[in-house]
């Protein structure tokens, strides 16, 4: 008879060890600096846009409120991953306790799902703005806006809660997470028994789920495609001037959607090339977490004149404010 090795399930407190990146000797501080700069850009850019929208009452309109929700989502995703990666670069810290690991996985998946649902709601908003301009304020009332934003977050959170409910009690027989951050799939690979239900349901960030991935991705794509088809159809009927105006109105949202989809496709496709080094694969797999959050506020800041003017106005006011709280003369007042 062959010898059979029996692996006992791990008992709490479980401490995972992230595989992380392979860092050449002496390059840890360099990579830490790059990650820190990137994280600071994400924090400052998203924080600036979000703060401007909150403080400026003129921006308390559906489009900008949804942008604010997107900025919150971006901050969630980046904060869930980058600080841990920076610790890995600077101190070689690869260990992560069970609860922080679950929290990180939950945050990453919530980010990936909420971005999709928020972009879907934004597509609906752009459709109403272009195709029903005279009825826009009647349709997108504060109550409707609140319902849309709440629905976007509710759907995202519900999907992830259902996902994690499948395996919260699954016994684990290993603690080496073969990635740079914890996710649903990387944790379940350590399970003592197969998890077929989770493999079917799992989100796109795990690259293995079918139901969740296709249902969510297809739904958001259809909402976006139908919205823009009607926007294009309506704009062409109204003439070149209206087409140009509609294009300017929708450029930011469409750019964000395409950027996020490209980052997601790159993540998926990178796993189909075994010749790529593990470091490159791991870097490409976190592109969807670091690239959109870094570029989204720049895209909206450049495309939206109102948002750009409000940022410049607030920055100018702060610059002319004296330390004792009295404001100096602005250029206009002078």
mmCIF file of C-alpha atoms in Angstrom:
data_model
loop_
_atom_site.group_PDB
_atom_site.id
_atom_site.type_symbol
_atom_site.label_atom_id
_atom_site.label_comp_id
_atom_site.label_asym_id
_atom_site.label_seq_id
_atom_site.Cartn_x
_atom_site.Cartn_y
_atom_site.Cartn_z
ATOM 1 C CA UNK A 1 0.000 0.000 0.000
ATOM 2 C CA UNK A 2 1.125 3.537 -0.770
ATOM 3 C CA UNK A 3 1.747 5.932 2.032
ATOM 4 C CA UNK A 4 -0.900 8.655 2.225
ATOM 5 C CA UNK A 5 0.025 11.965 3.781
ATOM 6 C CA UNK A 6 -2.764 13.427 5.841
ATOM 7 C CA UNK A 7 -2.698 17.200 6.234
ATOM 8 C CA UNK A 8 -4.526 18.544 9.250
ATOM 9 C CA UNK A 9 -6.576 21.740 8.912
ATOM 10 C CA UNK A 10 -4.969 24.831 10.363
ATOM 11 C CA UNK A 11 -6.379 26.256 13.572
ATOM 12 C CA UNK A 12 -6.845 29.879 14.489
ATOM 13 C CA UNK A 13 -4.991 32.154 14.779
ATOM 14 C CA UNK A 14 -3.985 31.583 11.155
ATOM 15 C CA UNK A 15 -1.213 33.735 9.720
ATOM 16 C CA UNK A 16 -0.779 33.772 5.942
ATOM 17 C CA UNK A 17 2.473 34.427 4.131
ATOM 18 C CA UNK A 18 2.247 36.332 0.860
ATOM 19 C CA UNK A 19 4.507 35.121 -1.916
ATOM 20 C CA UNK A 20 4.979 38.733 -3.053
ATOM 21 C CA UNK A 21 7.403 39.998 -5.662
ATOM 22 C CA UNK A 22 10.927 38.751 -6.164
ATOM 23 C CA UNK A 23 13.004 41.789 -5.167
ATOM 24 C CA UNK A 24 16.664 41.901 -6.267
ATOM 25 C CA UNK A 25 19.038 42.569 -3.405
ATOM 26 C CA UNK A 26 19.321 46.277 -2.677
ATOM 27 C CA UNK A 27 16.276 47.343 -4.725
ATOM 28 C CA UNK A 28 13.687 47.211 -1.933
ATOM 29 C CA UNK A 29 13.977 50.906 -1.036
ATOM 30 C CA UNK A 30 13.753 51.902 -4.706
ATOM 31 C CA UNK A 31 10.537 49.956 -5.299
ATOM 32 C CA UNK A 32 9.148 51.232 -1.991
ATOM 33 C CA UNK A 33 9.743 54.819 -3.151
ATOM 34 C CA UNK A 34 7.971 54.174 -6.455
ATOM 35 C CA UNK A 35 5.010 52.576 -4.680
ATOM 36 C CA UNK A 36 4.878 55.415 -2.151
ATOM 37 C CA UNK A 37 4.885 58.072 -4.894
ATOM 38 C CA UNK A 38 2.115 56.222 -6.740
ATOM 39 C CA UNK A 39 0.042 55.877 -3.573
ATOM 40 C CA UNK A 40 0.486 59.552 -2.707
ATOM 41 C CA UNK A 41 -0.627 60.528 -6.218
ATOM 42 C CA UNK A 42 -3.743 58.381 -5.833
ATOM 43 C CA UNK A 43 -4.519 59.788 -2.382
ATOM 44 C CA UNK A 44 -3.930 63.425 -3.339
ATOM 45 C CA UNK A 45 -5.658 63.307 -6.734
ATOM 46 C CA UNK A 46 -8.725 61.382 -5.583
ATOM 47 C CA UNK A 47 -8.863 63.282 -2.292
ATOM 48 C CA UNK A 48 -8.660 66.628 -4.107
ATOM 49 C CA UNK A 49 -11.488 65.754 -6.497
ATOM 50 C CA UNK A 50 -13.628 64.235 -3.745
ATOM 51 C CA UNK A 51 -13.030 67.152 -1.380
ATOM 52 C CA UNK A 52 -13.848 69.685 -4.092
ATOM 53 C CA UNK A 53 -17.129 67.943 -4.891
ATOM 54 C CA UNK A 54 -18.081 67.805 -1.203
ATOM 55 C CA UNK A 55 -17.215 71.451 -0.482
ATOM 56 C CA UNK A 56 -18.558 73.101 -3.634
ATOM 57 C CA UNK A 57 -22.361 73.165 -3.563
ATOM 58 C CA UNK A 58 -22.438 73.949 -7.281
ATOM 59 C CA UNK A 59 -21.064 70.446 -7.873
ATOM 60 C CA UNK A 60 -23.778 68.719 -5.859
ATOM 61 C CA UNK A 61 -25.298 67.387 -9.062
ATOM 62 C CA UNK A 62 -25.796 63.781 -10.215
ATOM 63 C CA UNK A 63 -22.742 63.510 -12.458
ATOM 64 C CA UNK A 64 -20.323 64.870 -9.859
ATOM 65 C CA UNK A 65 -21.929 62.935 -6.995
ATOM 66 C CA UNK A 66 -21.336 59.740 -8.982
ATOM 67 C CA UNK A 67 -17.753 60.816 -9.670
ATOM 68 C CA UNK A 68 -17.351 61.267 -5.917
ATOM 69 C CA UNK A 69 -18.579 57.707 -5.364
ATOM 70 C CA UNK A 70 -16.058 56.500 -7.922
ATOM 71 C CA UNK A 71 -13.266 58.341 -6.103
ATOM 72 C CA UNK A 72 -14.269 56.640 -2.830
ATOM 73 C CA UNK A 73 -14.153 53.301 -4.623
ATOM 74 C CA UNK A 74 -10.701 54.040 -6.049
ATOM 75 C CA UNK A 75 -9.363 54.972 -2.618
ATOM 76 C CA UNK A 76 -10.753 51.720 -1.205
ATOM 77 C CA UNK A 77 -9.014 49.552 -3.806
ATOM 78 C CA UNK A 78 -5.654 51.313 -3.683
ATOM 79 C CA UNK A 79 -5.573 51.468 0.134
ATOM 80 C CA UNK A 80 -6.390 47.777 0.398
ATOM 81 C CA UNK A 81 -3.312 46.775 -1.608
ATOM 82 C CA UNK A 82 -0.568 49.411 -1.872
ATOM 83 C CA UNK A 83 0.324 49.914 1.844
ATOM 84 C CA UNK A 84 0.859 46.170 2.245
ATOM 85 C CA UNK A 85 3.015 46.072 -0.894
ATOM 86 C CA UNK A 86 5.080 49.000 0.416
ATOM 87 C CA UNK A 87 5.731 47.101 3.656
ATOM 88 C CA UNK A 88 6.831 44.151 1.557
ATOM 89 C CA UNK A 89 9.282 46.310 -0.431
ATOM 90 C CA UNK A 90 10.735 48.189 2.541
ATOM 91 C CA UNK A 91 10.837 45.609 5.329
ATOM 92 C CA UNK A 92 10.300 42.328 3.511
ATOM 93 C CA UNK A 93 7.063 41.895 5.486
ATOM 94 C CA UNK A 94 5.071 39.065 3.921
ATOM 95 C CA UNK A 95 2.968 37.831 6.821
ATOM 96 C CA UNK A 96 -0.662 38.828 7.228
ATOM 97 C CA UNK A 97 -3.124 37.617 9.857
ATOM 98 C CA UNK A 98 -6.393 35.915 8.932
ATOM 99 C CA UNK A 99 -8.776 38.828 9.648
ATOM 100 C CA UNK A 100 -6.672 41.464 7.792
ATOM 101 C CA UNK A 101 -6.319 38.971 4.918
ATOM 102 C CA UNK A 102 -10.086 38.512 4.661
ATOM 103 C CA UNK A 103 -10.566 42.284 4.957
ATOM 104 C CA UNK A 104 -8.074 42.882 2.148
ATOM 105 C CA UNK A 105 -9.727 40.294 -0.094
ATOM 106 C CA UNK A 106 -13.180 41.693 0.659
ATOM 107 C CA UNK A 107 -12.029 45.256 -0.120
ATOM 108 C CA UNK A 108 -10.343 44.286 -3.386
ATOM 109 C CA UNK A 109 -13.395 42.409 -4.646
ATOM 110 C CA UNK A 110 -15.747 45.169 -3.494
ATOM 111 C CA UNK A 111 -13.629 47.696 -5.383
ATOM 112 C CA UNK A 112 -13.666 45.606 -8.563
ATOM 113 C CA UNK A 113 -17.431 45.091 -8.389
ATOM 114 C CA UNK A 114 -18.439 48.586 -7.240
ATOM 115 C CA UNK A 115 -16.456 50.230 -10.040
ATOM 116 C CA UNK A 116 -18.534 48.233 -12.504
ATOM 117 C CA UNK A 117 -21.880 49.082 -10.937
ATOM 118 C CA UNK A 118 -21.026 52.776 -10.512
ATOM 119 C CA UNK A 119 -19.925 53.024 -14.155
ATOM 120 C CA UNK A 120 -23.233 51.405 -15.125
ATOM 121 C CA UNK A 121 -25.176 54.026 -13.152
ATOM 122 C CA UNK A 122 -23.065 56.782 -14.725
ATOM 123 C CA UNK A 123 -23.918 55.463 -18.199
ATOM 124 C CA UNK A 124 -27.622 55.703 -17.339
ATOM 125 C CA UNK A 125 -27.105 59.259 -16.087
ATOM 126 C CA UNK A 126 -25.337 60.293 -19.311
ATOM 127 C CA UNK A 127 -28.187 58.775 -21.346
ATOM 128 C CA UNK A 128 -30.773 60.852 -19.473
ATOM 129 C CA UNK A 129 -28.633 64.007 -19.738
ATOM 130 C CA UNK A 130 -28.221 63.762 -23.510
ATOM 131 C CA UNK A 131 -31.475 62.141 -24.616
ATOM 132 C CA UNK A 132 -33.847 63.837 -22.146
ATOM 133 C CA UNK A 133 -32.186 67.193 -21.366
ATOM 134 C CA UNK A 134 -35.433 69.045 -20.665
ATOM 135 C CA UNK A 135 -36.628 66.352 -18.274
ATOM 136 C CA UNK A 136 -33.237 65.657 -16.704
ATOM 137 C CA UNK A 137 -33.899 67.463 -13.426
ATOM 138 C CA UNK A 138 -37.321 65.868 -13.209
ATOM 139 C CA UNK A 139 -35.969 62.360 -13.743
ATOM 140 C CA UNK A 140 -32.680 62.602 -11.826
ATOM 141 C CA UNK A 141 -34.121 64.008 -8.623
ATOM 142 C CA UNK A 142 -32.094 63.866 -5.386
ATOM 143 C CA UNK A 143 -34.157 60.829 -4.363
ATOM 144 C CA UNK A 144 -33.470 59.061 -7.685
ATOM 145 C CA UNK A 145 -29.778 59.930 -7.432
ATOM 146 C CA UNK A 146 -29.608 58.518 -3.910
ATOM 147 C CA UNK A 147 -31.409 55.369 -5.066
ATOM 148 C CA UNK A 148 -29.000 54.872 -7.983
ATOM 149 C CA UNK A 149 -25.869 55.302 -5.853
ATOM 150 C CA UNK A 150 -27.280 53.115 -3.085
ATOM 151 C CA UNK A 151 -28.219 50.431 -5.603
ATOM 152 C CA UNK A 152 -24.710 50.448 -7.094
ATOM 153 C CA UNK A 153 -23.074 49.887 -3.692
ATOM 154 C CA UNK A 154 -25.776 47.466 -2.529
ATOM 155 C CA UNK A 155 -25.383 45.203 -5.569
ATOM 156 C CA UNK A 156 -21.596 45.225 -5.208
ATOM 157 C CA UNK A 157 -21.636 44.471 -1.475
ATOM 158 C CA UNK A 158 -24.353 41.821 -1.821
ATOM 159 C CA UNK A 159 -22.406 39.978 -4.523
ATOM 160 C CA UNK A 160 -19.226 39.947 -2.425
ATOM 161 C CA UNK A 161 -21.022 38.982 0.791
ATOM 162 C CA UNK A 162 -22.585 36.020 -1.020
ATOM 163 C CA UNK A 163 -19.169 35.139 -2.431
ATOM 164 C CA UNK A 164 -17.477 35.081 0.973
ATOM 165 C CA UNK A 165 -20.379 33.275 2.644
ATOM 166 C CA UNK A 166 -19.545 30.229 0.509
ATOM 167 C CA UNK A 167 -16.176 29.619 2.130
ATOM 168 C CA UNK A 168 -16.001 31.337 5.523
ATOM 169 C CA UNK A 169 -16.074 27.932 7.232
ATOM 170 C CA UNK A 170 -13.868 26.117 4.727
ATOM 171 C CA UNK A 171 -10.913 24.469 6.548
ATOM 172 C CA UNK A 172 -7.497 25.607 5.322
ATOM 173 C CA UNK A 173 -4.499 23.288 5.071
ATOM 174 C CA UNK A 174 -1.842 25.787 3.988
ATOM 175 C CA UNK A 175 -0.805 29.370 4.612
ATOM 176 C CA UNK A 176 1.253 30.391 1.561
ATOM 177 C CA UNK A 177 -0.746 32.869 -0.566
ATOM 178 C CA UNK A 178 0.711 32.749 -4.064
ATOM 179 C CA UNK A 179 0.134 36.384 -4.917
ATOM 180 C CA UNK A 180 1.046 39.897 -3.773
ATOM 181 C CA UNK A 181 -2.329 40.409 -2.072
ATOM 182 C CA UNK A 182 -5.075 38.205 -0.667
ATOM 183 C CA UNK A 183 -8.110 37.419 -2.766
ATOM 184 C CA UNK A 184 -10.950 34.951 -2.631
ATOM 185 C CA UNK A 185 -9.252 32.484 -4.980
ATOM 186 C CA UNK A 186 -5.752 32.691 -3.480
ATOM 187 C CA UNK A 187 -7.181 31.893 -0.042
ATOM 188 C CA UNK A 188 -9.405 29.078 -1.332
ATOM 189 C CA UNK A 189 -6.428 27.442 -3.015
ATOM 190 C CA UNK A 190 -5.336 26.654 0.532
ATOM 191 C CA UNK A 191 -8.599 24.850 1.341
ATOM 192 C CA UNK A 192 -8.419 21.225 2.427
ATOM 193 C CA UNK A 193 -11.239 20.235 0.072
ATOM 194 C CA UNK A 194 -12.392 21.340 -3.407
ATOM 195 C CA UNK A 195 -14.670 24.389 -3.618
ATOM 196 C CA UNK A 196 -16.581 23.896 -6.902
ATOM 197 C CA UNK A 197 -19.415 26.319 -6.061
ATOM 198 C CA UNK A 198 -16.955 29.119 -5.449
ATOM 199 C CA UNK A 199 -15.078 28.285 -8.642
ATOM 200 C CA UNK A 200 -18.288 28.787 -10.603
ATOM 201 C CA UNK A 201 -19.501 31.885 -8.801
ATOM 202 C CA UNK A 202 -16.172 33.609 -8.104
ATOM 203 C CA UNK A 203 -15.536 37.155 -9.388
ATOM 204 C CA UNK A 204 -13.445 38.142 -12.396
ATOM 205 C CA UNK A 205 -10.539 39.159 -10.172
ATOM 206 C CA UNK A 206 -10.050 35.465 -9.457
ATOM 207 C CA UNK A 207 -10.018 34.609 -13.176
ATOM 208 C CA UNK A 208 -12.021 31.446 -12.521
ATOM 209 C CA UNK A 209 -15.584 32.486 -11.776
ATOM 210 C CA UNK A 210 -18.194 32.120 -14.499
ATOM 211 C CA UNK A 211 -21.589 33.130 -13.163
ATOM 212 C CA UNK A 212 -20.479 36.242 -11.303
ATOM 213 C CA UNK A 213 -18.097 37.402 -14.011
ATOM 214 C CA UNK A 214 -20.355 36.979 -16.989
ATOM 215 C CA UNK A 215 -23.523 38.223 -15.328
ATOM 216 C CA UNK A 216 -21.950 41.393 -13.970
ATOM 217 C CA UNK A 217 -19.683 42.187 -16.902
ATOM 218 C CA UNK A 218 -22.383 41.469 -19.478
ATOM 219 C CA UNK A 219 -25.026 43.467 -17.596
ATOM 220 C CA UNK A 220 -22.813 46.549 -17.279
ATOM 221 C CA UNK A 221 -21.668 46.236 -20.880
ATOM 222 C CA UNK A 222 -25.272 46.039 -22.122
ATOM 223 C CA UNK A 223 -26.322 49.046 -20.016
ATOM 224 C CA UNK A 224 -23.366 51.050 -21.329
ATOM 225 C CA UNK A 225 -23.782 49.892 -24.942
ATOM 226 C CA UNK A 226 -27.531 50.596 -25.055
ATOM 227 C CA UNK A 227 -27.049 53.999 -23.385
ATOM 228 C CA UNK A 228 -24.383 55.082 -25.846
ATOM 229 C CA UNK A 229 -26.249 53.688 -28.842
ATOM 230 C CA UNK A 230 -29.228 55.846 -27.922
ATOM 231 C CA UNK A 231 -26.959 58.818 -27.185
ATOM 232 C CA UNK A 232 -25.325 58.451 -30.607
ATOM 233 C CA UNK A 233 -28.665 58.012 -32.343
ATOM 234 C CA UNK A 234 -30.159 61.074 -30.621
ATOM 235 C CA UNK A 235 -27.080 63.214 -31.277
ATOM 236 C CA UNK A 236 -27.001 62.414 -34.991
ATOM 237 C CA UNK A 237 -30.629 63.436 -35.335
ATOM 238 C CA UNK A 238 -29.927 66.813 -33.694
ATOM 239 C CA UNK A 239 -27.021 67.810 -35.908
ATOM 240 C CA UNK A 240 -23.268 68.272 -35.670
ATOM 241 C CA UNK A 241 -23.328 70.859 -32.892
ATOM 242 C CA UNK A 242 -25.376 68.615 -30.606
ATOM 243 C CA UNK A 243 -23.191 65.625 -31.478
ATOM 244 C CA UNK A 244 -20.086 67.542 -30.438
ATOM 245 C CA UNK A 245 -21.710 68.655 -27.183
ATOM 246 C CA UNK A 246 -22.875 65.109 -26.407
ATOM 247 C CA UNK A 247 -19.397 63.773 -27.141
ATOM 248 C CA UNK A 248 -17.857 66.237 -24.697
ATOM 249 C CA UNK A 249 -20.440 65.281 -22.073
ATOM 250 C CA UNK A 250 -19.733 61.562 -22.357
ATOM 251 C CA UNK A 251 -15.974 61.548 -23.019
ATOM 252 C CA UNK A 252 -14.932 61.268 -19.374
ATOM 253 C CA UNK A 253 -17.258 58.395 -18.524
ATOM 254 C CA UNK A 254 -16.438 56.450 -21.675
ATOM 255 C CA UNK A 255 -12.704 56.965 -21.063
ATOM 256 C CA UNK A 256 -13.017 55.603 -17.520
ATOM 257 C CA UNK A 257 -14.988 52.579 -18.701
ATOM 258 C CA UNK A 258 -12.492 51.771 -21.471
ATOM 259 C CA UNK A 259 -9.524 52.304 -19.126
ATOM 260 C CA UNK A 260 -10.943 49.935 -16.534
ATOM 261 C CA UNK A 261 -11.802 47.299 -19.144
ATOM 262 C CA UNK A 262 -8.312 47.488 -20.657
ATOM 263 C CA UNK A 263 -6.717 47.055 -17.225
ATOM 264 C CA UNK A 264 -8.976 44.055 -16.568
ATOM 265 C CA UNK A 265 -8.243 42.460 -19.959
ATOM 266 C CA UNK A 266 -4.499 42.921 -19.430
ATOM 267 C CA UNK A 267 -4.798 41.155 -16.063
ATOM 268 C CA UNK A 268 -6.675 38.213 -17.585
ATOM 269 C CA UNK A 269 -4.536 37.871 -20.711
ATOM 270 C CA UNK A 270 -1.250 37.991 -18.771
ATOM 271 C CA UNK A 271 -2.102 34.637 -17.166
ATOM 272 C CA UNK A 272 -2.335 33.042 -20.616
ATOM 273 C CA UNK A 273 1.376 33.571 -21.323
ATOM 274 C CA UNK A 274 3.472 31.090 -19.327
ATOM 275 C CA UNK A 275 6.682 32.598 -20.711
ATOM 276 C CA UNK A 276 6.147 35.823 -18.757
ATOM 277 C CA UNK A 277 8.066 36.096 -15.502
ATOM 278 C CA UNK A 278 6.110 35.820 -12.262
ATOM 279 C CA UNK A 279 7.021 39.399 -11.338
ATOM 280 C CA UNK A 280 5.515 40.740 -14.565
ATOM 281 C CA UNK A 281 2.376 38.630 -14.144
ATOM 282 C CA UNK A 282 1.917 39.840 -10.584
ATOM 283 C CA UNK A 283 2.472 43.443 -11.615
ATOM 284 C CA UNK A 284 -0.042 43.193 -14.456
ATOM 285 C CA UNK A 285 -2.528 41.544 -12.095
ATOM 286 C CA UNK A 286 -2.598 44.650 -9.895
ATOM 287 C CA UNK A 287 -2.841 47.122 -12.782
ATOM 288 C CA UNK A 288 -6.627 47.289 -12.437
ATOM 289 C CA UNK A 289 -6.148 48.414 -8.814
ATOM 290 C CA UNK A 290 -3.472 51.068 -9.361
ATOM 291 C CA UNK A 291 -3.935 52.390 -12.919
ATOM 292 C CA UNK A 292 -7.613 53.534 -12.896
ATOM 293 C CA UNK A 293 -7.384 55.142 -9.419
ATOM 294 C CA UNK A 294 -4.316 57.104 -10.547
ATOM 295 C CA UNK A 295 -5.810 58.283 -13.851
ATOM 296 C CA UNK A 296 -9.533 58.676 -13.083
ATOM 297 C CA UNK A 297 -9.247 62.013 -11.215
ATOM 298 C CA UNK A 298 -6.891 63.338 -13.900
ATOM 299 C CA UNK A 299 -9.327 62.369 -16.669
ATOM 300 C CA UNK A 300 -12.268 64.025 -14.937
ATOM 301 C CA UNK A 301 -10.220 67.011 -13.800
ATOM 302 C CA UNK A 302 -9.099 67.707 -17.363
ATOM 303 C CA UNK A 303 -12.410 66.966 -19.079
ATOM 304 C CA UNK A 304 -14.782 68.806 -16.719
ATOM 305 C CA UNK A 305 -14.411 72.595 -16.890
ATOM 306 C CA UNK A 306 -16.623 73.087 -13.842
ATOM 307 C CA UNK A 307 -14.621 70.693 -11.710
ATOM 308 C CA UNK A 308 -11.333 72.133 -12.924
ATOM 309 C CA UNK A 309 -12.436 75.707 -12.196
ATOM 310 C CA UNK A 310 -13.672 74.722 -8.745
ATOM 311 C CA UNK A 311 -10.352 73.053 -7.907
ATOM 312 C CA UNK A 312 -8.405 76.119 -9.076
ATOM 313 C CA UNK A 313 -10.757 78.437 -7.186
ATOM 314 C CA UNK A 314 -10.445 76.504 -3.911
ATOM 315 C CA UNK A 315 -6.685 76.220 -4.292
ATOM 316 C CA UNK A 316 -6.417 79.976 -4.951
ATOM 317 C CA UNK A 317 -8.551 80.780 -1.911
ATOM 318 C CA UNK A 318 -6.368 78.596 0.303
ATOM 319 C CA UNK A 319 -3.232 80.166 -1.114
ATOM 320 C CA UNK A 320 -4.416 83.677 -0.265
ATOM 321 C CA UNK A 321 -5.673 82.745 3.198
ATOM 322 C CA UNK A 322 -3.536 84.132 6.041
ATOM 323 C CA UNK A 323 -2.340 81.874 8.910
ATOM 324 C CA UNK A 324 -4.630 83.649 11.395
ATOM 325 C CA UNK A 325 -7.676 82.698 9.353
ATOM 326 C CA UNK A 326 -8.198 86.086 7.653
ATOM 327 C CA UNK A 327 -8.282 85.877 3.918
ATOM 328 C CA UNK A 328 -6.089 88.144 1.864
ATOM 329 C CA UNK A 329 -7.241 89.873 -1.289
ATOM 330 C CA UNK A 330 -7.748 87.615 -4.246
ATOM 331 C CA UNK A 331 -6.728 88.701 -7.703
ATOM 332 C CA UNK A 332 -10.332 89.588 -8.572
ATOM 333 C CA UNK A 333 -10.762 91.642 -5.396
ATOM 334 C CA UNK A 334 -7.543 93.485 -6.021
#
